[in-house]
Coordinates of C-alpha atoms in Angstrom, one line a residue:
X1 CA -18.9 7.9 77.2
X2 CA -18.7 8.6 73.3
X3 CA -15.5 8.8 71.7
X4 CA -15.7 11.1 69.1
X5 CA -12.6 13.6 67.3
X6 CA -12.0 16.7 68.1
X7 CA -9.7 19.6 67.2
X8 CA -8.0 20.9 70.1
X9 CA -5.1 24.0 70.1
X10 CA -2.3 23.9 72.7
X11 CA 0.2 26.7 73.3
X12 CA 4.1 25.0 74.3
X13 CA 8.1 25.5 74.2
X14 CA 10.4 23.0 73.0
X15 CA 14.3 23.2 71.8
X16 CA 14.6 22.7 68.0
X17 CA 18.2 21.5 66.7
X18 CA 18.5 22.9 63.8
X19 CA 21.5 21.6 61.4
X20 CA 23.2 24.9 62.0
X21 CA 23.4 24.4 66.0
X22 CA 24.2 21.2 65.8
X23 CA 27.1 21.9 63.2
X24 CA 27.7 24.6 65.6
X25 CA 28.2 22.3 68.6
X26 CA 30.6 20.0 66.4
X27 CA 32.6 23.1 65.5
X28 CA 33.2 23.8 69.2
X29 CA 34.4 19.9 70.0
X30 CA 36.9 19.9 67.1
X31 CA 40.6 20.9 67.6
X32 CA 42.1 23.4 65.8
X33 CA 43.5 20.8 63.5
X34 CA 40.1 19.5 62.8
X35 CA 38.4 22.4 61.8
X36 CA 41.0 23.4 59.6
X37 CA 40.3 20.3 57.8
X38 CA 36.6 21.2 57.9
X39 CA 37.3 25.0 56.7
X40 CA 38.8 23.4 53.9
X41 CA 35.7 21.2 52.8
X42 CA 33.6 24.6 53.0
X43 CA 35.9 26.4 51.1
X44 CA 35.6 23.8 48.2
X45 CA 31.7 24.1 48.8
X46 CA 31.0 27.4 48.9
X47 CA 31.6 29.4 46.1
X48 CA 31.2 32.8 48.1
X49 CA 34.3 31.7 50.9
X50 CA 37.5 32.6 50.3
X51 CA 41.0 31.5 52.6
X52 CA 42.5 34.4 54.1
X53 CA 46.0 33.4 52.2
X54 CA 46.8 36.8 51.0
X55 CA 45.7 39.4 53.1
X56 CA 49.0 40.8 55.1
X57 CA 49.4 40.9 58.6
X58 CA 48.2 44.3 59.7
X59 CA 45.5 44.4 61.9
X60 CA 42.1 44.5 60.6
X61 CA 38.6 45.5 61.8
X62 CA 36.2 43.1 62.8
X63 CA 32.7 43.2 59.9
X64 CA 30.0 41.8 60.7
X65 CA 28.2 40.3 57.8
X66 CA 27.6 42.9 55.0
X67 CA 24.1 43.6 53.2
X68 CA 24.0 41.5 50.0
X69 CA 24.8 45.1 48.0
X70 CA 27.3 45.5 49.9
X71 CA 30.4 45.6 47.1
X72 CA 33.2 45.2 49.6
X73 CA 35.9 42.9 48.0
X74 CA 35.8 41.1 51.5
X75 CA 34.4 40.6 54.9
X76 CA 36.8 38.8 57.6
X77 CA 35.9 36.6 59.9
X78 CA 35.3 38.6 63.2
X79 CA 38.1 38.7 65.2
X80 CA 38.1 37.4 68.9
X81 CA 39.5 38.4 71.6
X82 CA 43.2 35.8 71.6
X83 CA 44.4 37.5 74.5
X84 CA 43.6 38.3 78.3
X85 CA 45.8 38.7 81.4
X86 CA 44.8 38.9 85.3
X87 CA 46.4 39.0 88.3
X88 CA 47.4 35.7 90.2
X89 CA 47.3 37.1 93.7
X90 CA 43.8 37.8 93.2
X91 CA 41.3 36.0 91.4
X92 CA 38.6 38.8 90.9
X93 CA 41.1 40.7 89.0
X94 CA 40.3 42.7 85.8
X95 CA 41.1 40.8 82.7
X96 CA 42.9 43.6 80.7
X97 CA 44.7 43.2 76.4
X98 CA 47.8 40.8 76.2
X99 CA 48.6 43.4 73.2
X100 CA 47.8 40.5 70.5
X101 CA 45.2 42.2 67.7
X102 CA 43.3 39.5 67.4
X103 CA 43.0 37.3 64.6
X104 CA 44.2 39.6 62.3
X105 CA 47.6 37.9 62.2
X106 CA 46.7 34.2 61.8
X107 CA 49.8 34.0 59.6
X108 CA 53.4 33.9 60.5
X109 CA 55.5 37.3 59.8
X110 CA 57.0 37.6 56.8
X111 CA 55.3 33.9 55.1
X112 CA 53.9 34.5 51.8
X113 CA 51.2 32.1 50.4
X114 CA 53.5 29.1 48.9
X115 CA 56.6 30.1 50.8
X116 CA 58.7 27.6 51.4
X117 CA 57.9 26.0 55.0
X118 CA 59.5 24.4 58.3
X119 CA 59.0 21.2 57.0
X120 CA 61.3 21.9 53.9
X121 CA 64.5 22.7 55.6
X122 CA 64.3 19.4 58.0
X123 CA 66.5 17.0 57.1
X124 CA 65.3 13.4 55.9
X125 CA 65.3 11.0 58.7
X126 CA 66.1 7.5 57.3
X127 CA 63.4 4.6 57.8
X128 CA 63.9 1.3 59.4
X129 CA 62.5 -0.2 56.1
X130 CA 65.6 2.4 54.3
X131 CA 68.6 1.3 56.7
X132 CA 67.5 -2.5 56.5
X133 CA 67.5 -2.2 52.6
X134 CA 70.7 -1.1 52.1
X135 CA 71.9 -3.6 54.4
X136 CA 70.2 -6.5 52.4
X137 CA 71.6 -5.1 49.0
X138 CA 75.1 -6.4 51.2
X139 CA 74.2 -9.2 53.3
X140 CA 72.7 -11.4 49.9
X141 CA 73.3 -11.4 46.5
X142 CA 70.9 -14.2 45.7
X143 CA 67.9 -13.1 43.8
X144 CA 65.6 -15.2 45.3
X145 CA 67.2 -14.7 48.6
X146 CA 66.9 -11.0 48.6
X147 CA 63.2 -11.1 47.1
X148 CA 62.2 -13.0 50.2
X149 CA 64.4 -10.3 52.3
X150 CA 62.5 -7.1 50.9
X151 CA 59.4 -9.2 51.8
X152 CA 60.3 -9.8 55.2
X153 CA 61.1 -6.2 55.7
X154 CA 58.3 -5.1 54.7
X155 CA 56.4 -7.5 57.2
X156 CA 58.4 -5.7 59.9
X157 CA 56.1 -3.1 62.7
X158 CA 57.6 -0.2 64.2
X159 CA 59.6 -1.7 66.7
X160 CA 61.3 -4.3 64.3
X161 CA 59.6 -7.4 65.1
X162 CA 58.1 -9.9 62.7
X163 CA 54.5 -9.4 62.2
X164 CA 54.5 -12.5 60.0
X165 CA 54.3 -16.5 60.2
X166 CA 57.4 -18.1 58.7
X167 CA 54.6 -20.7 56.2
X168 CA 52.4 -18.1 55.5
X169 CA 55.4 -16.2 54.0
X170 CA 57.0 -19.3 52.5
X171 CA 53.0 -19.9 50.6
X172 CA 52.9 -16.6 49.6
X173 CA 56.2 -16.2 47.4
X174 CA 56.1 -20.0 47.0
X175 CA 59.2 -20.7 48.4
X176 CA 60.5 -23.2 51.0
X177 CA 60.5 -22.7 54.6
X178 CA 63.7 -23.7 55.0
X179 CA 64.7 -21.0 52.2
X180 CA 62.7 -18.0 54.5
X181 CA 64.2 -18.9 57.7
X182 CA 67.5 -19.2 56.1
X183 CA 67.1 -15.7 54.9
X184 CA 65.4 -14.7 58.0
X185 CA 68.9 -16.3 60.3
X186 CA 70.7 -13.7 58.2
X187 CA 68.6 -10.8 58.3
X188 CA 68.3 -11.2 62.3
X189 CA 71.8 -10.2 61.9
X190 CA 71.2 -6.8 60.7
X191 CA 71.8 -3.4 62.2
X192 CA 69.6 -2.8 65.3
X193 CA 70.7 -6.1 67.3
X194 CA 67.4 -7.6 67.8
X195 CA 65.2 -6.6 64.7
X196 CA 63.3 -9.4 62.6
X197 CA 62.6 -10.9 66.0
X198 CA 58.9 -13.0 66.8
X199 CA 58.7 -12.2 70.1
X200 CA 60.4 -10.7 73.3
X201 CA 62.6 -13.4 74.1
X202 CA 64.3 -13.5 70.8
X203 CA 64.7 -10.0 70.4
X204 CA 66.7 -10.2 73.5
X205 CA 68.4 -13.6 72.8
X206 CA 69.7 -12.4 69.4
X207 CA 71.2 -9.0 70.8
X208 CA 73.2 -11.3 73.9
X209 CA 74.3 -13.9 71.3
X210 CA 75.5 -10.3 69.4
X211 CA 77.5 -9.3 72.6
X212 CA 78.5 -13.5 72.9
X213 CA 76.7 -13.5 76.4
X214 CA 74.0 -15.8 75.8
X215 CA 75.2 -19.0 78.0
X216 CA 73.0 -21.3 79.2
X217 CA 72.2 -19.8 82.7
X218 CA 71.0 -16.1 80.5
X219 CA 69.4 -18.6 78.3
X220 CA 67.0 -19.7 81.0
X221 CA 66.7 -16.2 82.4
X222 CA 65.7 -14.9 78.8
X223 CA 63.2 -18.2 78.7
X224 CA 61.6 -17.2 82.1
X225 CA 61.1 -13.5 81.5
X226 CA 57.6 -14.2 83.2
X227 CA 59.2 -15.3 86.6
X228 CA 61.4 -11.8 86.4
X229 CA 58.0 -9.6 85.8
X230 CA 56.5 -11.0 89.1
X231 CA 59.9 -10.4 91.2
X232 CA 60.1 -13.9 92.2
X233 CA 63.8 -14.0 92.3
X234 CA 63.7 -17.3 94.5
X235 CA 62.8 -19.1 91.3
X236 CA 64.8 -17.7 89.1
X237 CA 68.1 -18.4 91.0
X238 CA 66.6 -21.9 90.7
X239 CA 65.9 -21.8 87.2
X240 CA 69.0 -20.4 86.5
X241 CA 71.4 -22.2 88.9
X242 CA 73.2 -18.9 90.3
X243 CA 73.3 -17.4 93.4
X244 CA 71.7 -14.0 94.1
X245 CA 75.0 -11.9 93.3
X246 CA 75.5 -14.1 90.0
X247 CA 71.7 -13.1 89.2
X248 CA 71.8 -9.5 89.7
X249 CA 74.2 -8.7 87.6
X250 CA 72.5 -11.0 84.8
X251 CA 69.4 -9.2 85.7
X252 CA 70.6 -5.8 84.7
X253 CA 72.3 -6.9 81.9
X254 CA 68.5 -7.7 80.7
X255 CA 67.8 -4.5 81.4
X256 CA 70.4 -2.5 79.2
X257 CA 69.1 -4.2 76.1
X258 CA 66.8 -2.6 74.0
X259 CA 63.4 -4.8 73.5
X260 CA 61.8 -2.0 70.8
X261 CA 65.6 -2.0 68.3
X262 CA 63.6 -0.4 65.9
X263 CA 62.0 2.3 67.5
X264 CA 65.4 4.1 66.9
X265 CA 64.2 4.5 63.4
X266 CA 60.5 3.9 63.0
X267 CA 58.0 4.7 59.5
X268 CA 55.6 7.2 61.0
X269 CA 57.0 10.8 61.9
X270 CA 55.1 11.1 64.9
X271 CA 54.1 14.8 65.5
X272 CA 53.8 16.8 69.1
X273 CA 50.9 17.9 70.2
X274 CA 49.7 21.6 69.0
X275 CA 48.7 23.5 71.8
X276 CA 45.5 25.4 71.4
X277 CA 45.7 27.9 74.2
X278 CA 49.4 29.2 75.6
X279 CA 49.9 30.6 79.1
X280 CA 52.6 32.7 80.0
X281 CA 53.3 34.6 82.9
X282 CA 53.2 38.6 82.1
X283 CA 55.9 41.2 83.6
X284 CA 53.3 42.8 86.6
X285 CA 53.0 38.5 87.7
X286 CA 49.2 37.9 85.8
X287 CA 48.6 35.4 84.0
X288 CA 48.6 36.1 79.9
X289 CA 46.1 33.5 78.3
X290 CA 46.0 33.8 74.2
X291 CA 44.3 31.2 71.2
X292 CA 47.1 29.9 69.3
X293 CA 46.2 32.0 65.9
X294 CA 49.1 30.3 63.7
X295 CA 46.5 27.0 64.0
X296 CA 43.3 29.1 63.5
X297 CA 41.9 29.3 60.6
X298 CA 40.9 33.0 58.8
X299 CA 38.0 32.8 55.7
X300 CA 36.6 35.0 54.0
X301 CA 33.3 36.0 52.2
X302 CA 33.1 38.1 48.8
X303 CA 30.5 40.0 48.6
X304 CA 31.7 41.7 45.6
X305 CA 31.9 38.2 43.8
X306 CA 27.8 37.6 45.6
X307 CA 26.7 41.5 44.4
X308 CA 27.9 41.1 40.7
X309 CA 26.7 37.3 40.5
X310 CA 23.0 38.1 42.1
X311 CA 22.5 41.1 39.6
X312 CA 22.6 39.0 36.6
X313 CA 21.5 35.3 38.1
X314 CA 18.3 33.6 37.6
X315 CA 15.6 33.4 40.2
X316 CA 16.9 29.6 41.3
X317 CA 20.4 30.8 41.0
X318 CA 19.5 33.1 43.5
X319 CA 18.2 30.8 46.0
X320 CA 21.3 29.1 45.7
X321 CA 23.7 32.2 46.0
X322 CA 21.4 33.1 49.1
X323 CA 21.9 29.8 50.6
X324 CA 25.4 30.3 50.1
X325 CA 25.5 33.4 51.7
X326 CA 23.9 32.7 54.9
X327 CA 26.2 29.6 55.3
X328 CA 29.2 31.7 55.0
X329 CA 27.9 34.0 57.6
X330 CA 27.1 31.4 59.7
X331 CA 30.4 29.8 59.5
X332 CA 31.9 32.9 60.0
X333 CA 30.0 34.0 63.2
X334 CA 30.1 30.3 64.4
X335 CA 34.5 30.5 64.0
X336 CA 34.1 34.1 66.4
X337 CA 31.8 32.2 68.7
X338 CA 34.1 29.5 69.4
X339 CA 36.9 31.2 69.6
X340 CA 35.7 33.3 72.1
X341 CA 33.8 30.4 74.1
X342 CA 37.5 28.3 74.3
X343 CA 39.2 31.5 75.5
X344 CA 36.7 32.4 78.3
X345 CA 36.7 28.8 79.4
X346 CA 40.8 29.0 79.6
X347 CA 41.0 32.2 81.1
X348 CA 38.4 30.6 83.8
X349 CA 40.7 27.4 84.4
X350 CA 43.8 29.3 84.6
X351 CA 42.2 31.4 87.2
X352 CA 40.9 28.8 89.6
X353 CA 44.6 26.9 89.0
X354 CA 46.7 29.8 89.5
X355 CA 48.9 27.8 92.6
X356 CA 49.1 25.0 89.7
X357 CA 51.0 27.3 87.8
X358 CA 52.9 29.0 90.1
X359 CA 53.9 26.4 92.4
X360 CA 53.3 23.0 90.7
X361 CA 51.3 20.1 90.7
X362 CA 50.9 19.4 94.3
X363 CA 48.8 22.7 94.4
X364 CA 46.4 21.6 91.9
X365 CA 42.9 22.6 93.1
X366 CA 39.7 20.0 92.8
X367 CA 37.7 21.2 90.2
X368 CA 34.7 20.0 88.0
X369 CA 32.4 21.5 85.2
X370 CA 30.2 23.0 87.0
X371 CA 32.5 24.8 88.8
X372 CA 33.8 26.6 85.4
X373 CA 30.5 26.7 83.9
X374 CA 28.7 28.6 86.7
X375 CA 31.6 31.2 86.6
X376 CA 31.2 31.7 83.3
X377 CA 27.8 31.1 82.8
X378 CA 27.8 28.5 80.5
X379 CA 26.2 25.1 80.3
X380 CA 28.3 22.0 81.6
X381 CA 27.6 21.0 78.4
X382 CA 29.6 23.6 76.1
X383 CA 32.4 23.4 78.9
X384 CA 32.6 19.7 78.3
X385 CA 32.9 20.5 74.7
X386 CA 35.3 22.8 74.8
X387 CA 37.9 21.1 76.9
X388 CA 38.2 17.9 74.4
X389 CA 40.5 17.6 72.5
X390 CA 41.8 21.1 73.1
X391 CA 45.4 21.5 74.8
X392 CA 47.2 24.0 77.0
X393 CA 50.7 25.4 77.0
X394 CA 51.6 26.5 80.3
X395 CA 55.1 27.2 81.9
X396 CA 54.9 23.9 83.4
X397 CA 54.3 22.0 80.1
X398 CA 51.6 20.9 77.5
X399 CA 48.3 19.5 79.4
X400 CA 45.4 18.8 78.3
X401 CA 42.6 21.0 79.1
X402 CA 40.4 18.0 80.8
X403 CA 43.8 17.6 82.8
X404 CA 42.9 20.4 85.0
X405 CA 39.3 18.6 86.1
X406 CA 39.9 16.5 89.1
X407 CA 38.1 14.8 91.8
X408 CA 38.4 15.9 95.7
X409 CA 39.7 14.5 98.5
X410 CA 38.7 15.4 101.5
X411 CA 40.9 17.4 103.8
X412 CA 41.7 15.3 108.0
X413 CA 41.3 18.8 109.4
X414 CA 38.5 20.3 107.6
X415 CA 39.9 22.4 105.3
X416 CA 40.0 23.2 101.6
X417 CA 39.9 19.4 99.8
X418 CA 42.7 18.0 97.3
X419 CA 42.7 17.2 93.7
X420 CA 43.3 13.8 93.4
X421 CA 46.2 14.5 90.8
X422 CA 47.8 16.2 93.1
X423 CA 47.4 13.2 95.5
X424 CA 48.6 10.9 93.1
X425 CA 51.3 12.9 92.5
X426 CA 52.2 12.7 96.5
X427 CA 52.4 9.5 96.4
X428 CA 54.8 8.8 93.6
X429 CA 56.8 10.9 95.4
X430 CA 56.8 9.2 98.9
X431 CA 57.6 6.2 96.8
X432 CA 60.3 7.0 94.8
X433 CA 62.1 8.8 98.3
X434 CA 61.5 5.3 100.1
X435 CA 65.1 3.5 100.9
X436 CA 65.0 -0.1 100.7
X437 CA 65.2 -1.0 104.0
X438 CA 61.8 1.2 104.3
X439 CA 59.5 0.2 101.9
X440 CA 56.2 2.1 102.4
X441 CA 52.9 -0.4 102.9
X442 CA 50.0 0.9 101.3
X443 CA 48.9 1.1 105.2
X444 CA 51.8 3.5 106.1
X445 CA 51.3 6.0 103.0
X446 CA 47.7 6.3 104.3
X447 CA 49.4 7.4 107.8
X448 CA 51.7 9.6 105.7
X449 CA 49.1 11.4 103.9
X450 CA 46.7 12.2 106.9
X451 CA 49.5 13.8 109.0
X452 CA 49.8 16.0 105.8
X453 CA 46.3 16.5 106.1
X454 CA 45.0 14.6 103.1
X455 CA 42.0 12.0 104.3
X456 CA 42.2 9.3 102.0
X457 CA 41.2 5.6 102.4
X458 CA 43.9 2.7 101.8
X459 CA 41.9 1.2 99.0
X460 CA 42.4 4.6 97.8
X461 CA 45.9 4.3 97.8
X462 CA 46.2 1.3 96.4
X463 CA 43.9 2.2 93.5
X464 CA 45.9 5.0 92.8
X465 CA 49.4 3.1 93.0
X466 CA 48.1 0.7 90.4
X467 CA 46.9 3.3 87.9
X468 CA 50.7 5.1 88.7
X469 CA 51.7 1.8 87.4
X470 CA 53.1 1.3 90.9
X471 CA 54.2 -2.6 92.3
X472 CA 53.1 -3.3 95.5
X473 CA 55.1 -2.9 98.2
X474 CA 56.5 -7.0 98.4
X475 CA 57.3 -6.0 95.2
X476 CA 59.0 -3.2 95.8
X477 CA 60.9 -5.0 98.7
X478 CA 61.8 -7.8 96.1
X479 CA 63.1 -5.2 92.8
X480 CA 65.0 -3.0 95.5
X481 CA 67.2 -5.7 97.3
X482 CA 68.6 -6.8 94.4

């Protein structure tokens, strides 16, 4: 048979990504605090974008992209629907307005561009690094003394421990060991008890000698902490030449100490989470679900600036500007789109966990993407998407949107199965209501659970137990008779 070339034409479909969709995905996996930070960089690229900083809070008509003549001073970005109610007593319910307009108030009422924020009226909290400063500017007059101070302090982590070797600091301001623990000795008796400590044990050490309880029977306890984190209180009375009353009360005299003493104070202003959907119950007993707008953020295009600049521009100047525009259009669709695609997703979730909200976490439902996608009909994919790194207020707290997917358990008597959250959260409690003369096997909360109807395996349990962060039950037996 020859081989020979030969031209041949063939008709097929295939998916293109183009940059657009695939910037269009990422938009719909960032938080709000993420694509504010992207807004921003677009706003710096694009000279046709403009931040919606001035415009005041009246409501404003959604506009679709205007014609390049178009000599508008602005178009907003369309607005999407931030709120939706519907009825918790029945799930096929119409959706109906939460009486929020939209995006057309993304600002708070009354807050001018360069108003003075939230952030300016609260009051300084002091630093660990601050309170330990002024405390060295006391404790040593020494110039050398205090240089090596400042430099252990700043060596200290959040919790007030020494992240630092006692040579490598000595080689590094070329001074004498016996010069930085000298220093050190002094500094460990700073305000928190406990702070400039290596490790556990001398965190805990330094605060008893502070309180003049560290004798030598606490001393061996402190020295054994790894005996008291497996509950072997056999050994420790040993260890510690006590008898069991003697060692209780040592033991939770341990446990009023503070192993983090600078956590009180910290560096880092740690911020809550931002919620990017709230929930709130409505008067008639729906369900009102609305986008957080105050995290949103609003652009938009002017096209007056665009119809002026094209009039006059050169022919590669034009490309650009055209470019320009059909990235700002883009964006601005793409910010609708997403908004719309979280909110459909949340109003789906809060439907199918209605008895979540209204009567807690034991009723949460078993649920999965493509539950929620084929109700909305959506991909598992954009689902997925949209419930990272996205979070829910609800009357019962902040949660995470992924929070809401969980696996089933089967029902014993054949009914409707059970999340797995809510069998976790069965099990804590069974656990924390056991008395200590009854300390629940992993064996009995299986028998437990099935006369409640839940059919779960004891390997089950026990996996669940562990990731509670739950000791066994000779553990248990051990912690609770003392």
């Amino acid at each position: 048979m020859a081989l020979k070339p030969t031209l041949e034409l063939r008709q097929g479909q295939t998916l293109v990504m183009t940059p657009q969709l695939q910037q269009a995905i990422r938009l719909l996996q960032m938080s709000n605090l993420d694509l504010s930070a992207y807004v921003e960089t677009e706003l710096e690229r694009n000279p046709l974008l403009e931040s919606d900083e001035t415009v005041a809070d009246a409501p404003a008509e959604p506009a679709e992209a205007a014609a390049p003549d178009d000599a508008r001073e602005g178009t907003e970005t369309p607005a999407g629907d931030t709120g939706e109610t519907y009825g918790s007593g029945d799930a096929g319910a119409p959706y109906g307005e939460s009486g929020d307009p939209g995006w057309s108030s993304l600002r708070p009422s009354g807050q001018a561009g360069g108003e003075t924020g939230l952030e300016a009226t609260v009051s300084h909290q002091i630093t660990l690094a601050e309170y330990l400063s002024e405390q060295l500017a006391i404790a040593i007059t020494d110039p050398s003394d205090r240089l090596i101070g400042v430099h252990l302090i700043g060596m200290l982590d959040d919790a007030g421990y020494l992240a630092a070797d006692i040579d490598t600091v000595a080689q590094t301001l070329g001074a004498s060991r016996e010069a930085v623990e000298r220093v050190l000795g002094t500094m460990q008796q700073c305000d928190p008890p406990g702070v400039f400590a290596r490790n556990l044990k001398e965190c805990l050490a330094i605060q008893l000698v502070e309180q003049d309880r560290y004798d030598p029977a606490m001393a061996a306890l402190v020295d054994n902490l790894e005996l008291l984190a497996r509950r072997d209180f056999a050994a420790l009375r040993k260890v510690c030449g006590v008898d069991m009353d003697d060692l209780k009360a040592m033991v939770a005299e341990l446990r009023r100490l503070n192993p983090k003493p600078g956590n009180a104070y910290g560096s880092v202003v740690v911020h809550p989470v931002v919620p990017d959907v709230f929930v709130r119950a409505a008067p008639d007993g729906s369900w009102i679900v609305e986008l957080n707008s105050e995290t949103l953020p609003r652009v938009l295009i002017n096209n007056q600036y665009y119809a002026n600049v094209s009039r006059t521009a050169r022919e590669e100047d034009k490309v650009y500007l055209s470019e320009c525009y059909a990235n700002a259009n883009w964006l601005v669709k793409s910010l609708e789109q997403r908004a719309r695609t979280i909110l459909k997703v949340a109003r789906e979730i809060v439907r199918q966990q209605d008895a979540f909200l209204v009567h807690g976490v034991e009723h949460l439902r078993p649920l999965n993407l493509r539950t929620v996608a084929d109700a909305i009909e959506m991909h598992e994919s954009t689902v997925s998407r949209v419930t990272a790194n996205k979070y829910v207020s609800t009357p019962r707290g902040i949660f995470e949107l992924k929070y809401f997917f969980t696996a089933a358990i089967a029902s014993a008597e054949g009914g409707e199965a059970h999340s797995a959250e809510a069998v976790r959260h069965r099990i804590k409690a069974l656990i924390d209501a056991e008395k200590p003369g009854e300390i629940l096997s992993d064996d009995r909360i299986v028998e437990l659970l099935r006369a409640t109807g839940i059919d779960i395996a004891r390997r089950t349990v026990a996996k669940y137990r562990e990731a509670l962060g739950i000791p066994s039950s000779v553990q248990r037996r051990r912690e609770k008779n003392i």
